[in-house]
PDB file of C-alpha atoms in Angstrom:
ATOM      1  CA  UNK A 425      -4.036 -12.450 -11.863  1.00 48.00           C
ATOM      2  CA  UNK A 426      -4.477 -13.812  -8.336  1.00 47.00           C
ATOM      3  CA  UNK A 427      -1.803 -15.373  -6.129  1.00 46.00           C
ATOM      4  CA  UNK A 428      -2.171 -17.460  -2.933  1.00 46.00           C
ATOM      5  CA  UNK A 429       0.151 -17.573   0.139  1.00 42.00           C
ATOM      6  CA  UNK A 430       2.233 -20.389  -1.786  1.00 38.00           C
ATOM      7  CA  UNK A 431       2.381 -17.245  -4.521  1.00 44.00           C
ATOM      8  CA  UNK A 432       3.758 -14.925  -1.933  1.00 45.00           C
ATOM      9  CA  UNK A 433       6.480 -17.424  -1.449  1.00 41.00           C
ATOM     10  CA  UNK A 434       7.364 -17.723  -4.798  1.00 39.00           C
ATOM     11  CA  UNK A 435       6.965 -13.920  -5.905  1.00 47.00           C
ATOM     12  CA  UNK A 436       9.511 -13.223  -3.008  1.00 52.00           C
ATOM     13  CA  UNK A 437      11.858 -16.118  -4.447  1.00 46.00           C
ATOM     14  CA  UNK A 438      11.396 -14.376  -7.888  1.00 44.00           C
ATOM     15  CA  UNK A 439      12.325 -11.185  -6.389  1.00 50.00           C
ATOM     16  CA  UNK A 440      15.322 -12.533  -4.833  1.00 52.00           C
ATOM     17  CA  UNK A 441      16.688 -14.730  -7.631  1.00 50.00           C
ATOM     18  CA  UNK A 442      17.777 -12.012 -10.097  1.00 51.00           C
ATOM     19  CA  UNK A 443      19.296 -10.122  -7.009  1.00 51.00           C
ATOM     20  CA  UNK A 444      21.234 -13.111  -5.931  1.00 53.00           C
ATOM     21  CA  UNK A 445      22.611 -13.802  -9.368  1.00 51.00           C
ATOM     22  CA  UNK A 446      24.007 -10.059  -9.641  1.00 48.00           C
ATOM     23  CA  UNK A 447      27.642  -9.332  -8.239  1.00 47.00           C
ATOM     24  CA  UNK A 448      27.681  -6.930  -5.593  1.00 43.00           C
ATOM     25  CA  UNK A 449      30.139  -5.937  -2.813  1.00 47.00           C
ATOM     26  CA  UNK A 450      29.714  -8.130   0.221  1.00 56.00           C
ATOM     27  CA  UNK A 451      28.536  -5.570   2.503  1.00 59.00           C
ATOM     28  CA  UNK A 452      25.824  -4.251  -0.123  1.00 91.00           C
ATOM     29  CA  UNK A 453      22.370  -5.351   1.081  1.00 94.00           C
ATOM     30  CA  UNK A 454      19.582  -6.344  -1.533  1.00 94.00           C
ATOM     31  CA  UNK A 455      16.916  -4.109  -1.187  1.00 96.00           C
ATOM     32  CA  UNK A 456      13.188  -4.806  -1.711  1.00 96.00           C
ATOM     33  CA  UNK A 457      10.753  -1.751  -1.888  1.00 98.00           C
ATOM     34  CA  UNK A 458       7.354  -1.779  -0.124  1.00 98.00           C
ATOM     35  CA  UNK A 459       4.503   0.742  -0.126  1.00 98.00           C
ATOM     36  CA  UNK A 460       2.379   0.389   2.867  1.00 97.00           C
ATOM     37  CA  UNK A 461      -0.287   2.350   4.690  1.00 96.00           C
ATOM     38  CA  UNK A 462       1.510   2.940   7.912  1.00 97.00           C
ATOM     39  CA  UNK A 463      -0.572   5.948   8.727  1.00 97.00           C
ATOM     40  CA  UNK A 464      -4.266   6.857   7.895  1.00 96.00           C
ATOM     41  CA  UNK A 465      -7.382   4.619   7.530  1.00 95.00           C
ATOM     42  CA  UNK A 466      -5.747   1.604   6.384  1.00 94.00           C
ATOM     43  CA  UNK A 467      -2.630   1.742   9.057  1.00 95.00           C
ATOM     44  CA  UNK A 468      -4.291  -1.381  10.810  1.00 94.00           C
ATOM     45  CA  UNK A 469      -3.030  -3.330   7.748  1.00 93.00           C
ATOM     46  CA  UNK A 470       0.252  -1.562   6.748  1.00 95.00           C
ATOM     47  CA  UNK A 471       1.431  -1.903  10.445  1.00 96.00           C
ATOM     48  CA  UNK A 472       0.976  -5.842  10.380  1.00 95.00           C
ATOM     49  CA  UNK A 473       2.494  -5.870   6.872  1.00 96.00           C
ATOM     50  CA  UNK A 474       5.661  -3.724   8.275  1.00 97.00           C
ATOM     51  CA  UNK A 475       5.882  -6.198  11.220  1.00 97.00           C
ATOM     52  CA  UNK A 476       5.745  -9.151   8.870  1.00 96.00           C
ATOM     53  CA  UNK A 477       8.327  -7.643   6.487  1.00 97.00           C
ATOM     54  CA  UNK A 478      10.635  -7.026   9.231  1.00 97.00           C
ATOM     55  CA  UNK A 479      10.269 -10.572  10.852  1.00 98.00           C
ATOM     56  CA  UNK A 480      11.148 -11.878   7.211  1.00 97.00           C
ATOM     57  CA  UNK A 481      14.208  -9.475   6.924  1.00 97.00           C
ATOM     58  CA  UNK A 482      15.246 -10.549  10.288  1.00 97.00           C
ATOM     59  CA  UNK A 483      14.858 -14.189   9.459  1.00 97.00           C
ATOM     60  CA  UNK A 484      16.728 -13.912   6.067  1.00 96.00           C
ATOM     61  CA  UNK A 485      19.452 -12.080   7.457  1.00 96.00           C
ATOM     62  CA  UNK A 486      19.688 -14.275  10.666  1.00 96.00           C
ATOM     63  CA  UNK A 487      20.361 -17.243   8.168  1.00 96.00           C
ATOM     64  CA  UNK A 488      22.992 -16.006   6.013  1.00 94.00           C
ATOM     65  CA  UNK A 489      21.081 -13.588   3.760  1.00 94.00           C
ATOM     66  CA  UNK A 490      20.952 -13.912   0.194  1.00 93.00           C
ATOM     67  CA  UNK A 491      24.252 -15.611  -0.884  1.00 91.00           C
ATOM     68  CA  UNK A 492      25.799 -13.905   1.845  1.00 92.00           C
ATOM     69  CA  UNK A 493      24.262 -10.439   1.286  1.00 94.00           C
ATOM     70  CA  UNK A 494      21.975  -8.975   3.823  1.00 96.00           C
ATOM     71  CA  UNK A 495      18.281  -8.053   2.958  1.00 96.00           C
ATOM     72  CA  UNK A 496      16.814  -4.623   3.562  1.00 97.00           C
ATOM     73  CA  UNK A 497      13.107  -3.865   3.101  1.00 98.00           C
ATOM     74  CA  UNK A 498      12.790  -0.431   2.219  1.00 98.00           C
ATOM     75  CA  UNK A 499       9.270   0.683   3.415  1.00 98.00           C
ATOM     76  CA  UNK A 500       7.558   3.919   2.532  1.00 98.00           C
ATOM     77  CA  UNK A 501       4.232   5.026   3.965  1.00 98.00           C
ATOM     78  CA  UNK A 502       1.579   6.016   1.461  1.00 98.00           C
ATOM     79  CA  UNK A 503      -0.715   7.393   4.237  1.00 97.00           C
ATOM     80  CA  UNK A 504      -3.561   5.244   3.138  1.00 96.00           C
ATOM     81  CA  UNK A 505      -3.801   7.925   0.142  1.00 97.00           C
ATOM     82  CA  UNK A 506      -3.673   6.642  -3.650  1.00 97.00           C
ATOM     83  CA  UNK A 507      -2.349   9.737  -4.917  1.00 98.00           C
ATOM     84  CA  UNK A 508       0.584   9.734  -2.340  1.00 98.00           C
ATOM     85  CA  UNK A 509       0.810   5.900  -3.185  1.00 98.00           C
ATOM     86  CA  UNK A 510       1.257   7.004  -7.059  1.00 98.00           C
ATOM     87  CA  UNK A 511       3.900   9.604  -6.162  1.00 98.00           C
ATOM     88  CA  UNK A 512       5.975   7.055  -4.051  1.00 98.00           C
ATOM     89  CA  UNK A 513       5.702   4.481  -6.800  1.00 97.00           C
ATOM     90  CA  UNK A 514       6.759   7.005  -9.444  1.00 97.00           C
ATOM     91  CA  UNK A 515       9.861   7.805  -7.453  1.00 97.00           C
ATOM     92  CA  UNK A 516      10.556   4.041  -6.662  1.00 97.00           C
ATOM     93  CA  UNK A 517       9.922   2.993 -10.386  1.00 97.00           C
ATOM     94  CA  UNK A 518      12.155   5.649 -11.582  1.00 96.00           C
ATOM     95  CA  UNK A 519      15.097   3.789  -9.866  1.00 96.00           C
ATOM     96  CA  UNK A 520      14.484   0.763 -12.210  1.00 96.00           C
ATOM     97  CA  UNK A 521      13.191  -1.644  -9.650  1.00 96.00           C
ATOM     98  CA  UNK A 522      11.715  -4.972 -11.057  1.00 96.00           C
ATOM     99  CA  UNK A 523       9.126  -5.068  -8.344  1.00 96.00           C
ATOM    100  CA  UNK A 524       7.297  -3.500  -5.380  1.00 97.00           C
ATOM    101  CA  UNK A 525       5.520  -4.992  -2.623  1.00 96.00           C
ATOM    102  CA  UNK A 526       2.207  -3.403  -1.747  1.00 94.00           C
ATOM    103  CA  UNK A 527       0.271  -1.171  -1.455  1.00 96.00           C
ATOM    104  CA  UNK A 528      -1.817  -2.316   1.312  1.00 91.00           C
ATOM    105  CA  UNK A 529      -5.393  -1.899   0.407  1.00 89.00           C
ATOM    106  CA  UNK A 530      -7.705  -1.737  -2.836  1.00 90.00           C
ATOM    107  CA  UNK A 531      -7.809   1.879  -3.555  1.00 93.00           C
ATOM    108  CA  UNK A 532      -4.077   2.557  -3.575  1.00 95.00           C
ATOM    109  CA  UNK A 533      -3.411  -0.734  -5.403  1.00 94.00           C
ATOM    110  CA  UNK A 534      -6.022   0.440  -8.212  1.00 94.00           C
ATOM    111  CA  UNK A 535      -4.338   3.761  -8.366  1.00 95.00           C
ATOM    112  CA  UNK A 536      -1.137   1.905  -9.217  1.00 96.00           C
ATOM    113  CA  UNK A 537      -2.401  -0.499 -11.878  1.00 94.00           C
ATOM    114  CA  UNK A 538      -1.945   1.731 -14.781  1.00 94.00           C
ATOM    115  CA  UNK A 539       1.643   2.422 -13.686  1.00 94.00           C
ATOM    116  CA  UNK A 540       2.543  -1.302 -14.039  1.00 95.00           C
ATOM    117  CA  UNK A 541       0.694  -2.150 -17.147  1.00 91.00           C
ATOM    118  CA  UNK A 542       3.890  -3.019 -18.877  1.00 91.00           C
ATOM    119  CA  UNK A 543       6.144  -3.755 -16.053  1.00 93.00           C
ATOM    120  CA  UNK A 544       7.412  -3.641 -13.292  1.00 96.00           C
ATOM    121  CA  UNK A 545       5.841  -6.051 -11.142  1.00 96.00           C
ATOM    122  CA  UNK A 546       3.265  -4.843  -8.199  1.00 96.00           C
ATOM    123  CA  UNK A 547       2.465  -7.380  -5.696  1.00 95.00           C
ATOM    124  CA  UNK A 548      -0.912  -5.809  -4.392  1.00 94.00           C
ATOM    125  CA  UNK A 549      -1.301  -7.136  -0.749  1.00 93.00           C
ATOM    126  CA  UNK A 550      -5.095  -6.730  -0.815  1.00 89.00           C
ATOM    127  CA  UNK A 551      -7.428  -9.032  -2.392  1.00 83.00           C
ATOM    128  CA  UNK A 552     -10.109  -6.830  -3.684  1.00 83.00           C
ATOM    129  CA  UNK A 553      -8.369  -5.905  -6.841  1.00 85.00           C
ATOM    130  CA  UNK A 554      -8.912  -8.073  -9.993  1.00 82.00           C
ATOM    131  CA  UNK A 555      -5.839  -7.577 -12.231  1.00 84.00           C
ATOM    132  CA  UNK A 556      -6.446  -7.624 -15.998  1.00 83.00           C
ATOM    133  CA  UNK A 557      -4.642 -10.719 -17.798  1.00 85.00           C
ATOM    134  CA  UNK A 558      -1.229 -10.111 -18.876  1.00 89.00           C
ATOM    135  CA  UNK A 559      -0.650  -7.075 -16.404  1.00 89.00           C
ATOM    136  CA  UNK A 560       2.168  -6.845 -14.334  1.00 95.00           C
ATOM    137  CA  UNK A 561      -0.179  -6.363 -11.081  1.00 93.00           C
ATOM    138  CA  UNK A 562      -0.563  -9.466  -8.698  1.00 91.00           C
ATOM    139  CA  UNK A 563      -3.017  -9.929  -5.797  1.00 87.00           C
ATOM    140  CA  UNK A 564      -1.970 -11.429  -2.685  1.00 83.00           C
ATOM    141  CA  UNK A 565      -4.973 -13.677  -2.509  1.00 77.00           C
ATOM    142  CA  UNK A 566      -8.009 -14.464  -4.846  1.00 74.00           C
ATOM    143  CA  UNK A 567      -9.992 -11.570  -5.407  1.00 72.00           C
ATOM    144  CA  UNK A 568     -13.092 -10.795  -3.402  1.00 74.00           C
ATOM    145  CA  UNK A 569     -14.936 -11.232  -6.925  1.00 78.00           C
ATOM    146  CA  UNK A 570     -13.695 -14.761  -7.226  1.00 79.00           C
ATOM    147  CA  UNK A 571     -13.910 -15.615  -3.680  1.00 76.00           C
ATOM    148  CA  UNK A 572     -17.523 -14.626  -3.688  1.00 85.00           C
ATOM    149  CA  UNK A 573     -18.331 -16.521  -6.489  1.00 86.00           C
ATOM    150  CA  UNK A 574     -16.592 -19.535  -5.529  1.00 87.00           C
ATOM    151  CA  UNK A 575     -18.571 -19.161  -2.297  1.00 87.00           C
ATOM    152  CA  UNK A 576     -22.233 -18.967  -3.872  1.00 90.00           C
ATOM    153  CA  UNK A 577     -21.137 -22.015  -5.943  1.00 90.00           C
ATOM    154  CA  UNK A 578     -20.526 -23.851  -2.792  1.00 88.00           C
ATOM    155  CA  UNK A 579     -23.534 -22.878  -1.191  1.00 89.00           C
ATOM    156  CA  UNK A 580     -25.649 -23.719  -4.132  1.00 85.00           C
TER     157      UNK A 580
END
């Protein structure tokens, strides 16, 4: 499946909605897990994504949080390594989270696709994957395959 920038906002709303409905102590933050490439060859992607998620966290918390609860992004570094991304994802999924943001680039997203075949949701921040229909993997933008096909149709 492919998701646009509007889809990112919708995905965040979907992630936050179940959390907002669950009762929790006033001081307990809502946590959203993210697997990003903060080091390694794809760090140039992960560092920007980390800054964006940090800005989102500050904005949400500065405007009252989610029904009064603060938002906390739990960001882990996969070191731009698919094997490490799988290890981190297994640890995160063992906590029973409904979704995870990331990974940052195609190789790590592809490595996680089999883990999310039946859930939880993986919102891959790269556009190079083409998730199979019915999977719980989503791409941040139209896939490179679809984007290229549309470009050639336009040029034709």
